[in-house]
Short mmCIF file of C-alpha atoms in Angstrom, two decimals:
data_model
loop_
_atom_site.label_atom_id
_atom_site.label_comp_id
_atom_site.label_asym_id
_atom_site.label_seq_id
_atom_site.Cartn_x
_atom_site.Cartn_y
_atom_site.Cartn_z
CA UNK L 1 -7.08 -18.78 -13.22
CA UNK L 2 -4.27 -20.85 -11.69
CA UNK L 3 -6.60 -23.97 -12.26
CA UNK L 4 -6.38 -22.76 -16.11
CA UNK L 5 -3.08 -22.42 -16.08
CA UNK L 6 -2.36 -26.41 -14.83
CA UNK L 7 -5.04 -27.33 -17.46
CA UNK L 8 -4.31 -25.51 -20.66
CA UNK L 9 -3.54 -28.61 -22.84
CA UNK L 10 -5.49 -26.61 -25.72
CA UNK L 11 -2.44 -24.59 -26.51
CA UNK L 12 0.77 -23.17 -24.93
CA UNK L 13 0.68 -20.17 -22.56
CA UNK L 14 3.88 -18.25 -22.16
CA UNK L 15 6.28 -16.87 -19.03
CA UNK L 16 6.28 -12.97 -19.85
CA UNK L 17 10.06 -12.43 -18.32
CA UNK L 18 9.92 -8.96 -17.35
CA UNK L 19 13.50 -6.79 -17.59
CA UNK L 20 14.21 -3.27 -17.66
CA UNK L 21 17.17 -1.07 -16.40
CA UNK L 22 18.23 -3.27 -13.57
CA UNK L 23 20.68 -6.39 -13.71
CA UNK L 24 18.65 -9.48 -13.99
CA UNK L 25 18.70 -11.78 -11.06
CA UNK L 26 19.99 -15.44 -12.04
CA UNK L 27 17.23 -17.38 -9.92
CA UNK L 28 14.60 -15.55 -11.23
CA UNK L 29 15.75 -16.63 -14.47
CA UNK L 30 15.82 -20.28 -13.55
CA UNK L 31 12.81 -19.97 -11.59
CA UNK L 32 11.01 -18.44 -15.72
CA UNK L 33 12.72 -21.45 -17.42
CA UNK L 34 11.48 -23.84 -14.65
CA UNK L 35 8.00 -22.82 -15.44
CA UNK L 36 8.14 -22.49 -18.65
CA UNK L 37 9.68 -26.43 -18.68
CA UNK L 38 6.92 -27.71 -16.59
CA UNK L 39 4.29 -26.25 -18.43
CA UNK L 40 5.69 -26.95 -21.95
CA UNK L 41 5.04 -23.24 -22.45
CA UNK L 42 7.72 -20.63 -24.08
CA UNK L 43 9.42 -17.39 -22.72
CA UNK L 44 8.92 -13.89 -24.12
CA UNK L 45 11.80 -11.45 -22.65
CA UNK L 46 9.88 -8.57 -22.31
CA UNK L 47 12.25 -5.01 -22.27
CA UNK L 48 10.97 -2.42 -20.88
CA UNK L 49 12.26 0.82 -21.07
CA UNK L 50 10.36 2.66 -18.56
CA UNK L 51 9.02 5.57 -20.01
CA UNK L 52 8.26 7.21 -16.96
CA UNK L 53 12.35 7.79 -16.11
CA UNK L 54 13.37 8.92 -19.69
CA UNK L 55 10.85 11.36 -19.35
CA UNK L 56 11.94 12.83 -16.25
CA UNK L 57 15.44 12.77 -17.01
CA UNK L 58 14.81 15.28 -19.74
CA UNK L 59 13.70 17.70 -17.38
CA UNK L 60 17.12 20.32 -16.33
CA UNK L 61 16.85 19.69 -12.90
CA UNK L 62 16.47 15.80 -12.96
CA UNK L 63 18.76 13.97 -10.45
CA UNK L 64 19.04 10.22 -9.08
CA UNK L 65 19.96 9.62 -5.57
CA UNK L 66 21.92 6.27 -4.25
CA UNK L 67 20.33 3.91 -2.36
CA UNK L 68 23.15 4.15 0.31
CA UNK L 69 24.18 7.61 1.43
CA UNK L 70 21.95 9.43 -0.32
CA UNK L 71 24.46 10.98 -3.02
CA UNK L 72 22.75 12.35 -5.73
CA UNK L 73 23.94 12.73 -9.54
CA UNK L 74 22.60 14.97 -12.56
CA UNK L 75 21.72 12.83 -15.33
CA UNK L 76 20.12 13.04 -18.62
CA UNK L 77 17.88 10.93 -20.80
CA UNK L 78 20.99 10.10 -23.16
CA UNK L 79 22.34 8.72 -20.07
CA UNK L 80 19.55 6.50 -18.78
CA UNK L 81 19.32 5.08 -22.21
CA UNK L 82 22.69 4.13 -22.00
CA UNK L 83 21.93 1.99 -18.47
CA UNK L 84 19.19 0.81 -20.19
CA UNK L 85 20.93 -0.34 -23.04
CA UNK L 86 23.76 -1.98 -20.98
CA UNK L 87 21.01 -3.95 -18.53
CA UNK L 88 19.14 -5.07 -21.49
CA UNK L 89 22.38 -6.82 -23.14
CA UNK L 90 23.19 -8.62 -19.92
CA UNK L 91 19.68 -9.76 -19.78
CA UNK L 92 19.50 -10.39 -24.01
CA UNK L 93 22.72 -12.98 -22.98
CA UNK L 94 21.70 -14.40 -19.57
CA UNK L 95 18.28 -15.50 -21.08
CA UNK L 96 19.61 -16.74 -24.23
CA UNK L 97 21.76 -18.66 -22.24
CA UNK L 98 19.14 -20.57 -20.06
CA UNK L 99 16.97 -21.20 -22.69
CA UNK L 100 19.53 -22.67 -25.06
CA UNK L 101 20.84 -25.07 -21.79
CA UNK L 102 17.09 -26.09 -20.48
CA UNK L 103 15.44 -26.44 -24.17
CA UNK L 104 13.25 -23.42 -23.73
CA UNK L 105 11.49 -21.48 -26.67
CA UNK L 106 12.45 -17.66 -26.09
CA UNK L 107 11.20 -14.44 -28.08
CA UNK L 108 11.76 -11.16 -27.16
CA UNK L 109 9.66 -7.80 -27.03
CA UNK L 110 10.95 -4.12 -26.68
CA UNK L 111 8.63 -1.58 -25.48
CA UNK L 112 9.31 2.53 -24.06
CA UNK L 113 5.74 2.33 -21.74
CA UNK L 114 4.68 2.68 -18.57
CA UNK L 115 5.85 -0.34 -16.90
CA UNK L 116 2.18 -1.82 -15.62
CA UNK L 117 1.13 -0.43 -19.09
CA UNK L 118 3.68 -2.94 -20.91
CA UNK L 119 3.17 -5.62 -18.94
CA UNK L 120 -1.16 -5.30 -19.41
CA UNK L 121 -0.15 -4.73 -23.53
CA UNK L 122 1.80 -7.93 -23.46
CA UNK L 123 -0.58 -10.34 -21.36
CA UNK L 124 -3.59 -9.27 -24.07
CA UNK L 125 -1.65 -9.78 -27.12
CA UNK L 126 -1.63 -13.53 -26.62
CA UNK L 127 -3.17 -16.93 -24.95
CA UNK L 128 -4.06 -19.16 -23.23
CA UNK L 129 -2.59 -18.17 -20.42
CA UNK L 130 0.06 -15.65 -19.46
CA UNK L 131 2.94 -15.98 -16.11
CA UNK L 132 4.82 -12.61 -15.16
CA UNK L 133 8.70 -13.66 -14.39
CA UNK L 134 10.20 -10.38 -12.85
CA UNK L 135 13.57 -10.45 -13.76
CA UNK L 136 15.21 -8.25 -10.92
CA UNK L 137 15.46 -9.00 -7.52
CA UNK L 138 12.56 -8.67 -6.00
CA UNK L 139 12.83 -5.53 -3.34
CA UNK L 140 15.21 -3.93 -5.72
CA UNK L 141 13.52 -0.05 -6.00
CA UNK L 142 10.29 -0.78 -8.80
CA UNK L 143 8.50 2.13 -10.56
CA UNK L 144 5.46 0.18 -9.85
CA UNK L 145 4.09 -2.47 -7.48
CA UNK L 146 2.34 -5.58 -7.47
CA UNK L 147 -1.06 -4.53 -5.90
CA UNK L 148 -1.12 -2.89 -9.44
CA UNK L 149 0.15 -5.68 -11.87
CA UNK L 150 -2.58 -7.97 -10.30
CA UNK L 151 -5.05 -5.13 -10.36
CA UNK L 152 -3.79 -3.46 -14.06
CA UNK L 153 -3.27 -7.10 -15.73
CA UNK L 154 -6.23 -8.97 -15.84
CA UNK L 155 -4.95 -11.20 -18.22
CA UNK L 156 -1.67 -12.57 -15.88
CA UNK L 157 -1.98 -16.07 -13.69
CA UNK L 158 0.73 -15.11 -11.39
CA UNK L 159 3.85 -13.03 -10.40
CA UNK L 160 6.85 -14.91 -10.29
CA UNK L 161 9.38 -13.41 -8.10
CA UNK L 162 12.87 -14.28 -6.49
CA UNK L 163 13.97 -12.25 -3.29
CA UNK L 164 18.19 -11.61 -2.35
CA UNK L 165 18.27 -14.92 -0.41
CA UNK L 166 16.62 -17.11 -3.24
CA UNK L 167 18.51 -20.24 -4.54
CA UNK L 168 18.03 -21.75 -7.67
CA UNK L 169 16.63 -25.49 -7.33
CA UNK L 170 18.95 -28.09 -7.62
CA UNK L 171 17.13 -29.89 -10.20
CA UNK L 172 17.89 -26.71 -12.52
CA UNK L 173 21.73 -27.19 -12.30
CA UNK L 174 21.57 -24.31 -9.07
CA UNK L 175 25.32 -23.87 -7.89
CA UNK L 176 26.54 -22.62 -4.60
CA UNK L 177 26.18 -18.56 -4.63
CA UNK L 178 28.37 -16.39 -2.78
CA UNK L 179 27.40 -13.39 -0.38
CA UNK L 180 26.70 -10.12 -1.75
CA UNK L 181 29.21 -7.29 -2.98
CA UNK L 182 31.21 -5.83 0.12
CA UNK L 183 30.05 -8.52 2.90
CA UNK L 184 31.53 -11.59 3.11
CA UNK L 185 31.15 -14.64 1.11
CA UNK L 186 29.02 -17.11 2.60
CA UNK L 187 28.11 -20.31 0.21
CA UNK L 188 24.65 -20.82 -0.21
CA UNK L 189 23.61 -24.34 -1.44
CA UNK L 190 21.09 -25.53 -4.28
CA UNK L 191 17.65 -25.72 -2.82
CA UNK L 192 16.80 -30.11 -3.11
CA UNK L 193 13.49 -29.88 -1.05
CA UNK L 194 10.10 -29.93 -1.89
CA UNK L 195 7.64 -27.56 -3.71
CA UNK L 196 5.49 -25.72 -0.77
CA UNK L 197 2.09 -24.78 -1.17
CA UNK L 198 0.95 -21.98 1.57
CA UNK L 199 -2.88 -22.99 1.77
CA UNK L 200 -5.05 -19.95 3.67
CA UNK L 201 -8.28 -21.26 2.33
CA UNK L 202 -9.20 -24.56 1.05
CA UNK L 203 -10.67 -22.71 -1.89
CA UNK L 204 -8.19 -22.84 -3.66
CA UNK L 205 -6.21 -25.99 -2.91
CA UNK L 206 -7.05 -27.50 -5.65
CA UNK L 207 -5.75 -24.99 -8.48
CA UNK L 208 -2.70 -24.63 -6.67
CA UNK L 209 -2.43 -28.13 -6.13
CA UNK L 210 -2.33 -28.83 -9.77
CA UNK L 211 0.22 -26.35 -10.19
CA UNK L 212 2.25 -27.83 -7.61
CA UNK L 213 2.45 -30.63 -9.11
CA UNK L 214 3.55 -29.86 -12.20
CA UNK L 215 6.77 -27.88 -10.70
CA UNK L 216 7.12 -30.53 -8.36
CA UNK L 217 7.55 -33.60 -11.34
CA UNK L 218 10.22 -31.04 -12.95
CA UNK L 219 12.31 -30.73 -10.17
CA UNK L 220 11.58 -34.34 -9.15
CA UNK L 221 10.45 -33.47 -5.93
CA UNK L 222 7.49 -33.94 -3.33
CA UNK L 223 4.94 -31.28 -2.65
CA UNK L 224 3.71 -30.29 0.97
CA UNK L 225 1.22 -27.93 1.59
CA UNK L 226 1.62 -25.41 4.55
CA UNK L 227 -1.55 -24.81 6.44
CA UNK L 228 -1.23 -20.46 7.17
CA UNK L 229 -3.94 -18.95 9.13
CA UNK L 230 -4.32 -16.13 11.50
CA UNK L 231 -5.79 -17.65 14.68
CA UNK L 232 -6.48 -21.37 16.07
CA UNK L 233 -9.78 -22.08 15.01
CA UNK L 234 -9.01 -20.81 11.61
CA UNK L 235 -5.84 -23.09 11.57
CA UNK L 236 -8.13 -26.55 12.69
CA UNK L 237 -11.09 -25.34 10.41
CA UNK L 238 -8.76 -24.76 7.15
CA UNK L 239 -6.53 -28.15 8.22
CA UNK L 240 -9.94 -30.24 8.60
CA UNK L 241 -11.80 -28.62 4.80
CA UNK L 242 -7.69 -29.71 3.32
CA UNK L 243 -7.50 -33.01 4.85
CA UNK L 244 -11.25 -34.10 3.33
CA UNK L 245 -10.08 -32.80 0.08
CA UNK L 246 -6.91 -34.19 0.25
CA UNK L 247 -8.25 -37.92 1.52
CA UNK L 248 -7.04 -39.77 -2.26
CA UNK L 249 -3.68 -37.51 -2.28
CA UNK L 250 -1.42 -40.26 -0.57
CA UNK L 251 1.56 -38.45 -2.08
CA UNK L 252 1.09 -35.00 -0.71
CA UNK L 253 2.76 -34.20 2.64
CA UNK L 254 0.55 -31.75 4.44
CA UNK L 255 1.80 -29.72 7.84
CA UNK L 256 0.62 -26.78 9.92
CA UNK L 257 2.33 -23.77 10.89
CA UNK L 258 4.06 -24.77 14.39
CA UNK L 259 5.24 -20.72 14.26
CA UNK L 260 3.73 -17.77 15.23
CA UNK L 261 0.26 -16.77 13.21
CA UNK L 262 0.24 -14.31 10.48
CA UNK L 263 3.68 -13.48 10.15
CA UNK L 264 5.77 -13.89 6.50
CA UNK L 265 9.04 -14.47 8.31
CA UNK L 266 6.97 -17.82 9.33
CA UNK L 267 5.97 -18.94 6.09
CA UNK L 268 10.39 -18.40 4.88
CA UNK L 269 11.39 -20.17 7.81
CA UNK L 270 9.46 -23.16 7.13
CA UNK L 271 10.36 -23.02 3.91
CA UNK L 272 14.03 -22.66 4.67
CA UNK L 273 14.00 -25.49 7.49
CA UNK L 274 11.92 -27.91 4.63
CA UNK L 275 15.24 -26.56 2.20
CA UNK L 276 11.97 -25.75 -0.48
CA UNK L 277 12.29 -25.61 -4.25
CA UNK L 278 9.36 -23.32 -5.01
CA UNK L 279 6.77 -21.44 -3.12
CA UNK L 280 3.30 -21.24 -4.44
CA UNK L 281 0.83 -18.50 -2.01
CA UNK L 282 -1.64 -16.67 -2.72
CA UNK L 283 -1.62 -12.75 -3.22
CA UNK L 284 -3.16 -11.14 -0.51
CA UNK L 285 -3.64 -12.72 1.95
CA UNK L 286 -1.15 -13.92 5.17
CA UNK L 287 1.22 -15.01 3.18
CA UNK L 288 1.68 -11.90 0.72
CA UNK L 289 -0.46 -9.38 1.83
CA UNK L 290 -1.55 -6.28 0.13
CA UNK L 291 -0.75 -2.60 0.46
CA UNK L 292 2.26 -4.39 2.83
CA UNK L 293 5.60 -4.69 2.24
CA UNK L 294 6.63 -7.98 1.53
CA UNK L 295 10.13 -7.90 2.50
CA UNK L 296 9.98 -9.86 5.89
CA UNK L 297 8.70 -12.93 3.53
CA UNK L 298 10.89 -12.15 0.42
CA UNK L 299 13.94 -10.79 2.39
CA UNK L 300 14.45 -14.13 3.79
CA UNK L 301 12.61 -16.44 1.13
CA UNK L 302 15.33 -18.95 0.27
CA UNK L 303 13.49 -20.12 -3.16
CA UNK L 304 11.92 -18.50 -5.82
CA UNK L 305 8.00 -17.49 -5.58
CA UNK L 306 4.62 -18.05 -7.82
CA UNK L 307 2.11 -15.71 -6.32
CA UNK L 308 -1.28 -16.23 -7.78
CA UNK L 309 -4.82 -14.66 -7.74
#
């Protein structure tokens, strides 16, 4: 499918920009409109209001508990469509924004579903091709997870996400961000460097390739492709299959992992050495496993993410 997506000159597909009650994350944004730019595609905002929570918090003995200390709070469904009301107008006005500044056709879609549901609904209604943009940061709390948007949404390409250390691109007009609320503020520079492929089976380097290339002429950048294997004979095998496909590609960079096999954090801290615009990996496998948390990738991912099939 990512081949399709790289070759879908029959008619637009569309970056389904996924918000619901939590405060949209800026990178993720520019990481939507980036697509969306490179693909001449458009954005739908899709709102969800998670029908899942509303329900629950018309139960009497309904409460939500912080994510630090553990203090917990009564609340009601009048009151969770409040928040949800509130996140969706910061979202309504962050979107509008980046579309207006990057040229970006935007639509937008409310639905009260469950969330997977919503997303599924969306992806069927219309073609070619369809690219999930989550909206929050990615490890913010999620009534759902992405084992089931890949397996619940046949008709979705890819997950874009953006973790708490991503940086917008530079090409995107990214500007230093500060630290988070209640540490201190340390300035965190426009990623300038290259779109990163993490290649686990030759398979597949050539639909991700394409891809890569298309993010990589919007940001004006190169695109090297990150060999990721579990052991040293899969490492020479995969490198050797890449290399013979790769023997006309004089303007793709191609390295091996020099870190320690298997691990995510590996895969970030190339990235973040290589100061990457984009990573493109495929679901389940090293890279971003399944049934696994993804944090140790994500929690220190300092670019945005397209994880495809």
């Amino acid at each position: 499918m990512t081949a399709h997506v790289a070759e879908a000159d029959e008619a637009r597909g569309r970056v389904i920009l996924r918000s619901s009650s939590w405060l949209p994350n800026d990178v993720a944004i520019q990481a939507a409109m980036l697509v969306a730019n490179a693909f001449n595609s458009e954005v739908e905002l899709l709102l969800v209001e998670d029908s899942q929570r509303v329900n629950f918090a018309n139960f009497p003995f309904a409460k939500e508990f912080s994510l630090h200390g553990g203090q917990a709070r009564a609340i009601s469904a009048e009151a969770v469509r409040a928040e949800i009301d509130a996140a969706f107008k910061i979202a309504r006005q962050r979107v509008a924004a980046a579309c207006a500044e990057h040229e970006v056709p935007v639509y937008e879609h409310i639905v009260r579903d469950d969330p997977v549901q919503a997303l599924a609904s969306a992806c069927a209604r219309r073609g070619p091709w369809n690219m999930i943009a989550i909206a929050e940061t990615f490890g913010t709390p999620m009534s759902f997870s992405l084992d089931e948007v890949f397996d619940g949404v046949d008709d979705a390409t890819g997950i874009i996400i953006a973790g708490p250390e991503a940086r917008a691109p530079a090409a995107l007009g990214g500007k230093p961000q500060g630290g988070k609320v209640g540490r201190p503020i340390r300035r965190r520079s426009p990623s300038s460097g290259p779109v990163v492929l993490a290649v686990e089976d030759a398979v597949h380097i050539q639909g991700m390739l394409r891809v890569g290339r298309y993010l990589a002429a919007a940001l004006k950048v190169e695109v090297v492709i990150l060999i990721v294997a579990g052991t040293d004979e899969a490492l020479a095998r995969t490198e050797a299959e890449v290399r013979l496909l790769l023997a006309d590609e004089s303007a793709v960079r191609l390295a091996r992992s020099d870190t320690i096999f298997g691990e995510q954090a590996a895969v970030a801290d190339f990235i973040r050495r290589q100061n990457g615009s984009f990573l493109i990996a495929q679901y389940g496998g090293i890279t971003a496993p399944r049934a696994r948390s993804l944090r140790p990738l994500t929690g220190a991912l300092p670019c945005p993410a397209l994880l495809v099939r």
